[in-house]
């Protein structure tokens, strides 16, 4: 049985309803709070947590429950109340299901996964005293060692929930790796994939036939010295799991834009406008919503986004934005305060089926607007043969192929216009913006030739030596 259970209700769970759910294990179990009251825990008589329940979230963005759960609810906002069971206690998963089932019964909602729902009183059959107390307060962490925080996830799509965000932050603050263990049927959302990019963090796939392997690189893994590490052969080479076979090409494509903008740090600054411009040019509409985790629950608002980033400054702010359900589009944004001003690092991915054409012809016009109005520093546009729904399976997928690269006017000026304007390419770059100080737009290909990477690398080396 899954240990993550979600109640989706049209009304906010009030205190009496939450207590009715929390007493699914009978009156002998206790209730306490952690994370400054943001998490309520159902505890065994000795005080150790069995089920942790996060503060309910009002999801106001259409299509989010379908995107993350494959679970459609009635139109309109829905309250998302997530319960996470301890992996150390077999009865905890049934307790989580009873908690969610009771909320849905009282408030008229549904439960994900549906088979977990019950309203039964779940009496403990496990000898709790034989189980070691957890070594960390973060409810998402299942195993903690000196070097690694391990999170076990058994849901089909691993989203960057507030649970995982908290686990990642806790691991980073203690100089530990975050390693997420899933079955081979799981996939990652773009925000989770972005968060796990680069060691020491890992996506660990537990395959019943092939053992453990890295879901992003295919490296065969084993548990050694308190962490999952690659298995090496006698020559010291890393083995690749048989399960990490190439995914079949279905014709689906992903258009990926990676851009950085820079703005003066003044009181009139409004963030998020560059991302909104990209959405409008490529989808015809602004983002549907934004949040600091998944599910994305807030309607799109550049003003609210800016207020949050300003309140957190000078600390960085990490955000997620999604498009409307008819066009898969997901973006991550990192807002940074630097000596040069306020910078936004943005990754935007859009999904297209085999019968759809990615709008590559709109990229130059978008770059022109970003240069003129939004302080563009750089923009890399690439195309990838990958799933339309923008999720990442634990299979080998082709890397993105560069299509175009745009260099902002200040960067072109710093490199030197003579050098930046005469790259080792077949044709000179397009000049965007003011004639006296233009940005430069380099067309690299149509996204079908992997050899374009070598062209792009030569361009980057040429510009760096300027």
GROMACS .gro file of C-alpha atoms in nm:
model
  466
    1UNK     CA    1   0.000   0.000   0.000
    2UNK     CA    2   0.122   0.348  -0.083
    3UNK     CA    3   0.249   0.558   0.204
    4UNK     CA    4   0.147   0.891   0.043
    5UNK     CA    5  -0.230   0.949   0.050
    6UNK     CA    6  -0.406   1.269  -0.054
    7UNK     CA    7  -0.756   1.390   0.032
    8UNK     CA    8  -0.902   1.623  -0.234
    9UNK     CA    9  -1.200   1.811  -0.094
   10UNK     CA   10  -1.413   2.108  -0.207
   11UNK     CA   11  -1.406   2.253   0.145
   12UNK     CA   12  -1.115   2.332   0.371
   13UNK     CA   13  -1.073   2.067   0.641
   14UNK     CA   14  -1.154   2.238   0.971
   15UNK     CA   15  -1.009   2.137   1.306
   16UNK     CA   16  -1.290   1.895   1.408
   17UNK     CA   17  -1.264   1.717   1.071
   18UNK     CA   18  -0.885   1.692   1.094
   19UNK     CA   19  -0.912   1.549   1.446
   20UNK     CA   20  -1.173   1.297   1.330
   21UNK     CA   21  -0.926   1.185   1.065
   22UNK     CA   22  -0.630   1.181   1.299
   23UNK     CA   23  -0.807   0.954   1.544
   24UNK     CA   24  -0.832   0.683   1.279
   25UNK     CA   25  -0.602   0.481   1.502
   26UNK     CA   26  -0.822   0.507   1.809
   27UNK     CA   27  -0.789   0.718   2.124
   28UNK     CA   28  -0.460   0.564   2.236
   29UNK     CA   29  -0.261   0.744   1.966
   30UNK     CA   30  -0.140   1.099   2.021
   31UNK     CA   31  -0.132   1.414   1.809
   32UNK     CA   32   0.142   1.677   1.799
   33UNK     CA   33   0.278   1.940   1.560
   34UNK     CA   34   0.616   2.013   1.404
   35UNK     CA   35   0.770   2.259   1.154
   36UNK     CA   36   0.620   2.554   1.343
   37UNK     CA   37   0.274   2.402   1.322
   38UNK     CA   38   0.283   2.337   0.945
   39UNK     CA   39   0.282   1.957   0.996
   40UNK     CA   40   0.047   1.764   1.225
   41UNK     CA   41   0.159   1.416   1.330
   42UNK     CA   42  -0.034   1.113   1.445
   43UNK     CA   43   0.196   0.947   1.698
   44UNK     CA   44   0.234   0.614   1.871
   45UNK     CA   45   0.196   0.601   2.249
   46UNK     CA   46   0.572   0.647   2.288
   47UNK     CA   47   0.560   0.969   2.082
   48UNK     CA   48   0.718   0.857   1.754
   49UNK     CA   49   0.530   0.975   1.441
   50UNK     CA   50   0.322   0.728   1.239
   51UNK     CA   51   0.151   0.965   0.994
   52UNK     CA   52   0.249   1.323   0.913
   53UNK     CA   53  -0.013   1.557   0.765
   54UNK     CA   54   0.080   1.881   0.595
   55UNK     CA   55  -0.128   2.198   0.611
   56UNK     CA   56  -0.407   2.178   0.348
   57UNK     CA   57  -0.331   2.365   0.024
   58UNK     CA   58  -0.600   2.537  -0.184
   59UNK     CA   59  -0.516   2.442  -0.544
   60UNK     CA   60  -0.666   2.711  -0.769
   61UNK     CA   61  -0.484   2.617  -1.092
   62UNK     CA   62  -0.686   2.413  -1.343
   63UNK     CA   63  -0.550   2.071  -1.432
   64UNK     CA   64  -0.298   2.034  -1.147
   65UNK     CA   65  -0.452   1.722  -0.992
   66UNK     CA   66  -0.465   1.560  -1.335
   67UNK     CA   67  -0.106   1.662  -1.417
   68UNK     CA   68   0.042   1.527  -1.095
   69UNK     CA   69  -0.191   1.242  -1.001
   70UNK     CA   70  -0.375   1.146  -1.319
   71UNK     CA   71  -0.678   1.206  -1.095
   72UNK     CA   72  -0.948   1.442  -1.224
   73UNK     CA   73  -1.169   1.628  -0.978
   74UNK     CA   74  -1.471   1.845  -1.037
   75UNK     CA   75  -1.422   2.193  -1.178
   76UNK     CA   76  -1.315   2.463  -0.937
   77UNK     CA   77  -1.058   2.499  -0.658
   78UNK     CA   78  -0.982   2.194  -0.444
   79UNK     CA   79  -0.819   2.152  -0.104
   80UNK     CA   80  -0.518   1.919  -0.122
   81UNK     CA   81  -0.441   1.755   0.215
   82UNK     CA   82  -0.149   1.514   0.200
   83UNK     CA   83  -0.071   1.246   0.457
   84UNK     CA   84   0.263   1.065   0.463
   85UNK     CA   85   0.298   0.736   0.646
   86UNK     CA   86   0.613   0.619   0.822
   87UNK     CA   87   0.788   0.347   0.624
   88UNK     CA   88   0.908   0.188   0.948
   89UNK     CA   89   0.559   0.082   1.062
   90UNK     CA   90   0.347  -0.147   0.844
   91UNK     CA   91   0.016  -0.019   0.985
   92UNK     CA   92   0.105   0.346   0.916
   93UNK     CA   93   0.001   0.331   0.549
   94UNK     CA   94  -0.347   0.206   0.648
   95UNK     CA   95  -0.370   0.485   0.904
   96UNK     CA   96  -0.292   0.742   0.634
   97UNK     CA   97  -0.561   0.591   0.412
   98UNK     CA   98  -0.816   0.606   0.692
   99UNK     CA   99  -0.726   0.966   0.770
  100UNK     CA  100  -0.779   1.071   0.406
  101UNK     CA  101  -1.092   0.861   0.370
  102UNK     CA  102  -1.252   1.024   0.672
  103UNK     CA  103  -1.180   1.373   0.538
  104UNK     CA  104  -1.330   1.285   0.200
  105UNK     CA  105  -1.635   1.126   0.361
  106UNK     CA  106  -1.710   1.427   0.580
  107UNK     CA  107  -1.634   1.695   0.320
  108UNK     CA  108  -1.760   1.517   0.008
  109UNK     CA  109  -1.428   1.480  -0.174
  110UNK     CA  110  -1.214   1.201  -0.315
  111UNK     CA  111  -0.894   1.021  -0.220
  112UNK     CA  112  -0.581   0.949  -0.419
  113UNK     CA  113  -0.504   0.669  -0.471
  114UNK     CA  114  -0.868   0.558  -0.455
  115UNK     CA  115  -0.784   0.209  -0.327
  116UNK     CA  116  -0.620   0.357  -0.015
  117UNK     CA  117  -0.942   0.516   0.111
  118UNK     CA  118  -1.110   0.369   0.416
  119UNK     CA  119  -1.286   0.496   0.727
  120UNK     CA  120  -1.198   0.197   0.944
  121UNK     CA  121  -1.034   0.230   1.283
  122UNK     CA  122  -0.681   0.095   1.231
  123UNK     CA  123  -0.543  -0.072   1.541
  124UNK     CA  124  -0.167  -0.112   1.558
  125UNK     CA  125  -0.039  -0.465   1.522
  126UNK     CA  126   0.330  -0.368   1.501
  127UNK     CA  127   0.559  -0.377   1.804
  128UNK     CA  128   0.654  -0.009   1.797
  129UNK     CA  129   0.906  -0.048   2.078
  130UNK     CA  130   1.124  -0.266   1.851
  131UNK     CA  131   1.155   0.008   1.589
  132UNK     CA  132   1.431   0.271   1.628
  133UNK     CA  133   1.312   0.627   1.669
  134UNK     CA  134   1.361   0.846   1.359
  135UNK     CA  135   1.690   1.037   1.349
  136UNK     CA  136   1.554   1.349   1.180
  137UNK     CA  137   1.257   1.577   1.219
  138UNK     CA  138   1.188   1.616   0.843
  139UNK     CA  139   0.884   1.390   0.780
  140UNK     CA  140   0.984   1.314   0.419
  141UNK     CA  141   1.320   1.155   0.513
  142UNK     CA  142   1.302   0.779   0.562
  143UNK     CA  143   1.672   0.694   0.616
  144UNK     CA  144   1.940   0.928   0.745
  145UNK     CA  145   2.312   0.855   0.745
  146UNK     CA  146   2.616   1.075   0.796
  147UNK     CA  147   2.629   1.154   0.423
  148UNK     CA  148   2.282   1.094   0.284
  149UNK     CA  149   1.912   1.160   0.337
  150UNK     CA  150   1.704   0.892   0.165
  151UNK     CA  151   1.343   0.952   0.066
  152UNK     CA  152   1.129   0.656  -0.047
  153UNK     CA  153   0.855   0.747  -0.294
  154UNK     CA  154   0.604   0.504  -0.443
  155UNK     CA  155   0.380   0.735  -0.642
  156UNK     CA  156   0.374   0.727  -1.026
  157UNK     CA  157   0.490   1.087  -1.064
  158UNK     CA  158   0.748   1.233  -0.826
  159UNK     CA  159   0.663   1.600  -0.792
  160UNK     CA  160   0.870   1.863  -0.611
  161UNK     CA  161   0.626   1.882  -0.322
  162UNK     CA  162   0.683   2.088  -0.011
  163UNK     CA  163   0.781   1.757   0.156
  164UNK     CA  164   1.064   1.708  -0.093
  165UNK     CA  165   1.158   2.075  -0.087
  166UNK     CA  166   1.196   2.053   0.291
  167UNK     CA  167   1.398   1.731   0.261
  168UNK     CA  168   1.630   1.885   0.002
  169UNK     CA  169   1.684   2.194   0.215
  170UNK     CA  170   1.746   1.985   0.527
  171UNK     CA  171   1.997   1.767   0.342
  172UNK     CA  172   2.181   2.064   0.194
  173UNK     CA  173   2.199   2.244   0.529
  174UNK     CA  174   2.367   1.938   0.682
  175UNK     CA  175   2.601   1.874   0.382
  176UNK     CA  176   2.417   1.556   0.289
  177UNK     CA  177   2.306   1.416  -0.045
  178UNK     CA  178   1.936   1.371  -0.115
  179UNK     CA  179   1.857   1.037  -0.279
  180UNK     CA  180   1.502   0.954  -0.387
  181UNK     CA  181   1.421   0.583  -0.417
  182UNK     CA  182   1.131   0.484  -0.646
  183UNK     CA  183   0.999   0.183  -0.837
  184UNK     CA  184   1.082   0.166  -1.212
  185UNK     CA  185   0.729   0.276  -1.300
  186UNK     CA  186   0.786   0.622  -1.150
  187UNK     CA  187   0.863   0.938  -1.345
  188UNK     CA  188   0.993   1.282  -1.240
  189UNK     CA  189   0.839   1.621  -1.302
  190UNK     CA  190   1.063   1.890  -1.452
  191UNK     CA  191   1.105   2.070  -1.114
  192UNK     CA  192   1.213   1.745  -0.945
  193UNK     CA  193   1.446   1.663  -1.233
  194UNK     CA  194   1.600   2.010  -1.206
  195UNK     CA  195   1.644   1.982  -0.830
  196UNK     CA  196   1.824   1.647  -0.861
  197UNK     CA  197   2.059   1.765  -1.136
  198UNK     CA  198   2.418   1.700  -1.040
  199UNK     CA  199   2.580   1.489  -0.771
  200UNK     CA  200   2.564   1.408  -0.486
  201UNK     CA  201   2.183   1.399  -0.525
  202UNK     CA  202   2.042   1.095  -0.706
  203UNK     CA  203   1.728   0.933  -0.838
  204UNK     CA  204   1.761   0.570  -0.727
  205UNK     CA  205   1.539   0.323  -0.913
  206UNK     CA  206   1.469  -0.008  -0.741
  207UNK     CA  207   1.412  -0.258  -1.020
  208UNK     CA  208   1.289  -0.603  -0.907
  209UNK     CA  209   1.493  -0.777  -1.180
  210UNK     CA  210   1.800  -0.555  -1.211
  211UNK     CA  211   1.852  -0.416  -0.861
  212UNK     CA  212   1.926  -0.049  -0.807
  213UNK     CA  213   2.028   0.197  -1.077
  214UNK     CA  214   2.043   0.573  -1.133
  215UNK     CA  215   1.728   0.683  -1.314
  216UNK     CA  216   1.907   0.971  -1.487
  217UNK     CA  217   2.239   0.813  -1.587
  218UNK     CA  218   2.164   0.441  -1.583
  219UNK     CA  219   2.459   0.364  -1.352
  220UNK     CA  220   2.416   0.043  -1.153
  221UNK     CA  221   2.412   0.134  -0.783
  222UNK     CA  222   2.463  -0.041  -0.453
  223UNK     CA  223   2.432   0.064  -0.091
  224UNK     CA  224   2.780   0.123   0.049
  225UNK     CA  225   2.898   0.324   0.347
  226UNK     CA  226   2.557   0.479   0.403
  227UNK     CA  227   2.481   0.594   0.050
  228UNK     CA  228   2.396   0.467  -0.299
  229UNK     CA  229   2.711   0.465  -0.513
  230UNK     CA  230   2.792   0.329  -0.862
  231UNK     CA  231   2.912  -0.027  -0.907
  232UNK     CA  232   3.242  -0.039  -1.098
  233UNK     CA  233   3.398  -0.323  -1.293
  234UNK     CA  234   3.759  -0.443  -1.262
  235UNK     CA  235   3.876  -0.161  -1.491
  236UNK     CA  236   3.702   0.100  -1.275
  237UNK     CA  237   3.428   0.170  -1.531
  238UNK     CA  238   3.070   0.226  -1.419
  239UNK     CA  239   2.822  -0.038  -1.531
  240UNK     CA  240   2.494   0.066  -1.697
  241UNK     CA  241   2.173  -0.116  -1.603
  242UNK     CA  242   1.997  -0.323  -1.867
  243UNK     CA  243   1.669  -0.157  -1.768
  244UNK     CA  244   1.811   0.179  -1.875
  245UNK     CA  245   1.731   0.104  -2.239
  246UNK     CA  246   1.647   0.385  -2.483
  247UNK     CA  247   1.288   0.494  -2.476
  248UNK     CA  248   1.109   0.440  -2.810
  249UNK     CA  249   1.070   0.753  -3.022
  250UNK     CA  250   0.698   0.828  -3.027
  251UNK     CA  251   0.738   1.152  -3.219
  252UNK     CA  252   0.686   1.361  -2.906
  253UNK     CA  253   0.911   1.665  -2.866
  254UNK     CA  254   1.002   1.914  -2.596
  255UNK     CA  255   1.098   2.272  -2.672
  256UNK     CA  256   1.331   2.393  -2.396
  257UNK     CA  257   1.434   2.752  -2.330
  258UNK     CA  258   1.707   2.830  -2.078
  259UNK     CA  259   1.746   3.202  -2.018
  260UNK     CA  260   1.886   3.453  -1.776
  261UNK     CA  261   1.766   3.809  -1.728
  262UNK     CA  262   1.918   4.090  -1.524
  263UNK     CA  263   1.744   4.396  -1.380
  264UNK     CA  264   1.847   4.697  -1.172
  265UNK     CA  265   1.755   4.641  -0.808
  266UNK     CA  266   1.501   4.920  -0.757
  267UNK     CA  267   1.163   4.953  -0.590
  268UNK     CA  268   0.976   4.951  -0.923
  269UNK     CA  269   1.108   4.613  -1.034
  270UNK     CA  270   0.842   4.352  -1.119
  271UNK     CA  271   0.968   3.996  -1.162
  272UNK     CA  272   0.817   3.722  -1.376
  273UNK     CA  273   0.751   3.938  -1.680
  274UNK     CA  274   1.015   3.769  -1.894
  275UNK     CA  275   0.859   3.429  -1.821
  276UNK     CA  276   0.511   3.565  -1.892
  277UNK     CA  277   0.634   3.706  -2.224
  278UNK     CA  278   0.779   3.367  -2.321
  279UNK     CA  279   0.454   3.192  -2.233
  280UNK     CA  280   0.248   3.440  -2.436
  281UNK     CA  281   0.472   3.409  -2.743
  282UNK     CA  282   0.485   3.031  -2.737
  283UNK     CA  283   0.143   2.929  -2.600
  284UNK     CA  284  -0.076   3.234  -2.659
  285UNK     CA  285  -0.151   3.281  -2.289
  286UNK     CA  286   0.029   3.373  -1.966
  287UNK     CA  287   0.113   3.102  -1.712
  288UNK     CA  288  -0.189   2.953  -1.540
  289UNK     CA  289  -0.027   2.951  -1.197
  290UNK     CA  290   0.284   2.961  -0.982
  291UNK     CA  291   0.406   2.836  -0.645
  292UNK     CA  292   0.717   2.754  -0.444
  293UNK     CA  293   0.645   2.379  -0.476
  294UNK     CA  294   0.417   2.134  -0.649
  295UNK     CA  295   0.120   2.122  -0.673
  296UNK     CA  296   0.120   2.470  -0.825
  297UNK     CA  297  -0.167   2.628  -0.636
  298UNK     CA  298  -0.170   3.006  -0.694
  299UNK     CA  299  -0.315   3.189  -0.996
  300UNK     CA  300  -0.045   3.366  -1.195
  301UNK     CA  301   0.054   3.704  -1.049
  302UNK     CA  302   0.381   3.885  -1.118
  303UNK     CA  303   0.309   4.121  -0.829
  304UNK     CA  304   0.270   3.844  -0.571
  305UNK     CA  305   0.575   3.666  -0.709
  306UNK     CA  306   0.779   3.986  -0.676
  307UNK     CA  307   0.656   4.049  -0.322
  308UNK     CA  308   0.768   3.702  -0.216
  309UNK     CA  309   1.113   3.734  -0.373
  310UNK     CA  310   1.159   4.080  -0.218
  311UNK     CA  311   1.060   3.949   0.126
  312UNK     CA  312   1.317   3.669   0.097
  313UNK     CA  313   1.603   3.881  -0.039
  314UNK     CA  314   1.900   3.859  -0.027
  315UNK     CA  315   1.829   3.484  -0.008
  316UNK     CA  316   1.744   3.326  -0.345
  317UNK     CA  317   1.386   3.233  -0.430
  318UNK     CA  318   1.292   2.920  -0.627
  319UNK     CA  319   0.956   2.903  -0.806
  320UNK     CA  320   0.751   2.680  -1.033
  321UNK     CA  321   0.505   2.796  -1.300
  322UNK     CA  322   0.271   2.592  -1.520
  323UNK     CA  323   0.064   2.655  -1.828
  324UNK     CA  324  -0.298   2.574  -1.908
  325UNK     CA  325  -0.399   2.208  -1.949
  326UNK     CA  326  -0.429   2.222  -2.330
  327UNK     CA  327  -0.054   2.287  -2.374
  328UNK     CA  328   0.196   2.115  -2.143
  329UNK     CA  329   0.428   2.387  -2.018
  330UNK     CA  330   0.632   2.392  -1.697
  331UNK     CA  331   0.896   2.641  -1.585
  332UNK     CA  332   1.134   2.678  -1.294
  333UNK     CA  333   1.262   3.019  -1.189
  334UNK     CA  334   1.545   3.105  -0.952
  335UNK     CA  335   1.565   3.468  -0.844
  336UNK     CA  336   1.911   3.580  -0.731
  337UNK     CA  337   2.037   3.905  -0.582
  338UNK     CA  338   2.385   3.969  -0.724
  339UNK     CA  339   2.625   4.266  -0.728
  340UNK     CA  340   2.502   4.337  -1.083
  341UNK     CA  341   2.135   4.354  -0.982
  342UNK     CA  342   1.850   4.104  -0.965
  343UNK     CA  343   1.879   3.803  -1.194
  344UNK     CA  344   1.624   3.543  -1.300
  345UNK     CA  345   1.744   3.199  -1.411
  346UNK     CA  346   1.456   3.042  -1.603
  347UNK     CA  347   1.406   2.700  -1.760
  348UNK     CA  348   1.086   2.667  -1.963
  349UNK     CA  349   0.980   2.339  -2.126
  350UNK     CA  350   0.685   2.294  -2.362
  351UNK     CA  351   0.553   1.959  -2.487
  352UNK     CA  352   0.437   1.870  -2.840
  353UNK     CA  353   0.294   1.550  -2.985
  354UNK     CA  354   0.402   1.382  -3.305
  355UNK     CA  355   0.129   1.564  -3.497
  356UNK     CA  356   0.227   1.908  -3.358
  357UNK     CA  357   0.500   2.144  -3.476
  358UNK     CA  358   0.712   2.323  -3.213
  359UNK     CA  359   0.708   2.698  -3.287
  360UNK     CA  360   1.077   2.742  -3.366
  361UNK     CA  361   0.995   3.035  -3.596
  362UNK     CA  362   0.870   3.233  -3.292
  363UNK     CA  363   1.201   3.216  -3.103
  364UNK     CA  364   1.376   3.508  -3.277
  365UNK     CA  365   1.080   3.739  -3.223
  366UNK     CA  366   1.063   3.632  -2.858
  367UNK     CA  367   1.436   3.697  -2.818
  368UNK     CA  368   1.389   4.046  -2.967
  369UNK     CA  369   1.124   4.132  -2.707
  370UNK     CA  370   1.328   3.986  -2.421
  371UNK     CA  371   1.626   4.198  -2.526
  372UNK     CA  372   1.425   4.517  -2.564
  373UNK     CA  373   1.205   4.492  -2.254
  374UNK     CA  374   1.332   4.233  -2.007
  375UNK     CA  375   1.710   4.261  -1.971
  376UNK     CA  376   1.802   3.939  -2.149
  377UNK     CA  377   2.153   3.814  -2.070
  378UNK     CA  378   2.150   3.483  -2.259
  379UNK     CA  379   1.893   3.252  -2.415
  380UNK     CA  380   1.958   2.895  -2.530
  381UNK     CA  381   1.678   2.729  -2.727
  382UNK     CA  382   1.687   2.354  -2.782
  383UNK     CA  383   1.464   2.071  -2.900
  384UNK     CA  384   1.445   1.725  -2.746
  385UNK     CA  385   1.287   1.394  -2.843
  386UNK     CA  386   1.103   1.330  -2.517
  387UNK     CA  387   0.757   1.295  -2.367
  388UNK     CA  388   0.490   1.552  -2.448
  389UNK     CA  389   0.377   1.555  -2.084
  390UNK     CA  390   0.725   1.682  -1.983
  391UNK     CA  391   0.787   1.400  -1.735
  392UNK     CA  392   1.113   1.206  -1.710
  393UNK     CA  393   1.110   0.824  -1.711
  394UNK     CA  394   1.403   0.615  -1.580
  395UNK     CA  395   1.509   0.538  -1.936
  396UNK     CA  396   1.777   0.667  -2.171
  397UNK     CA  397   1.645   0.971  -2.355
  398UNK     CA  398   1.824   1.176  -2.618
  399UNK     CA  399   1.971   1.502  -2.486
  400UNK     CA  400   1.829   1.831  -2.617
  401UNK     CA  401   1.975   1.957  -2.946
  402UNK     CA  402   2.059   2.330  -2.967
  403UNK     CA  403   1.849   2.535  -3.207
  404UNK     CA  404   1.956   2.894  -3.136
  405UNK     CA  405   2.158   3.101  -2.892
  406UNK     CA  406   2.097   3.467  -2.810
  407UNK     CA  407   2.360   3.688  -2.649
  408UNK     CA  408   2.234   4.002  -2.474
  409UNK     CA  409   2.358   4.342  -2.582
  410UNK     CA  410   2.566   4.406  -2.267
  411UNK     CA  411   2.735   4.067  -2.300
  412UNK     CA  412   2.808   4.122  -2.668
  413UNK     CA  413   2.958   4.460  -2.582
  414UNK     CA  414   3.175   4.306  -2.309
  415UNK     CA  415   3.308   4.033  -2.540
  416UNK     CA  416   3.374   4.278  -2.821
  417UNK     CA  417   3.145   4.327  -3.118
  418UNK     CA  418   3.408   4.237  -3.373
  419UNK     CA  419   3.465   3.898  -3.215
  420UNK     CA  420   3.106   3.824  -3.111
  421UNK     CA  421   2.980   3.924  -3.454
  422UNK     CA  422   3.216   3.691  -3.642
  423UNK     CA  423   3.181   3.343  -3.489
  424UNK     CA  424   3.316   3.018  -3.637
  425UNK     CA  425   2.975   2.941  -3.788
  426UNK     CA  426   2.844   2.922  -4.140
  427UNK     CA  427   2.657   3.251  -4.117
  428UNK     CA  428   2.685   3.567  -3.904
  429UNK     CA  429   2.437   3.623  -3.620
  430UNK     CA  430   2.116   3.822  -3.655
  431UNK     CA  431   2.131   4.163  -3.487
  432UNK     CA  432   1.842   4.232  -3.251
  433UNK     CA  433   1.744   4.559  -3.087
  434UNK     CA  434   1.911   4.901  -3.123
  435UNK     CA  435   2.156   4.928  -3.411
  436UNK     CA  436   2.409   5.105  -3.191
  437UNK     CA  437   2.409   4.829  -2.932
  438UNK     CA  438   2.240   4.517  -3.067
  439UNK     CA  439   2.203   4.174  -2.915
  440UNK     CA  440   2.322   3.884  -3.127
  441UNK     CA  441   2.109   3.583  -3.225
  442UNK     CA  442   2.296   3.277  -3.353
  443UNK     CA  443   2.093   3.024  -3.551
  444UNK     CA  444   2.244   2.677  -3.493
  445UNK     CA  445   2.006   2.429  -3.658
  446UNK     CA  446   1.657   2.283  -3.660
  447UNK     CA  447   1.696   2.058  -3.357
  448UNK     CA  448   1.735   1.731  -3.548
  449UNK     CA  449   2.115   1.695  -3.574
  450UNK     CA  450   2.297   1.601  -3.250
  451UNK     CA  451   2.619   1.724  -3.414
  452UNK     CA  452   2.493   2.077  -3.350
  453UNK     CA  453   2.631   2.041  -2.998
  454UNK     CA  454   2.987   2.061  -3.134
  455UNK     CA  455   2.890   2.376  -3.327
  456UNK     CA  456   2.749   2.532  -3.011
  457UNK     CA  457   3.057   2.435  -2.809
  458UNK     CA  458   3.285   2.601  -3.066
  459UNK     CA  459   3.071   2.914  -3.045
  460UNK     CA  460   3.091   2.920  -2.664
  461UNK     CA  461   3.469   2.876  -2.669
  462UNK     CA  462   3.498   3.155  -2.925
  463UNK     CA  463   3.289   3.391  -2.710
  464UNK     CA  464   3.469   3.303  -2.385
  465UNK     CA  465   3.806   3.389  -2.538
  466UNK     CA  466   3.683   3.732  -2.636
   0.00000   0.00000   0.00000
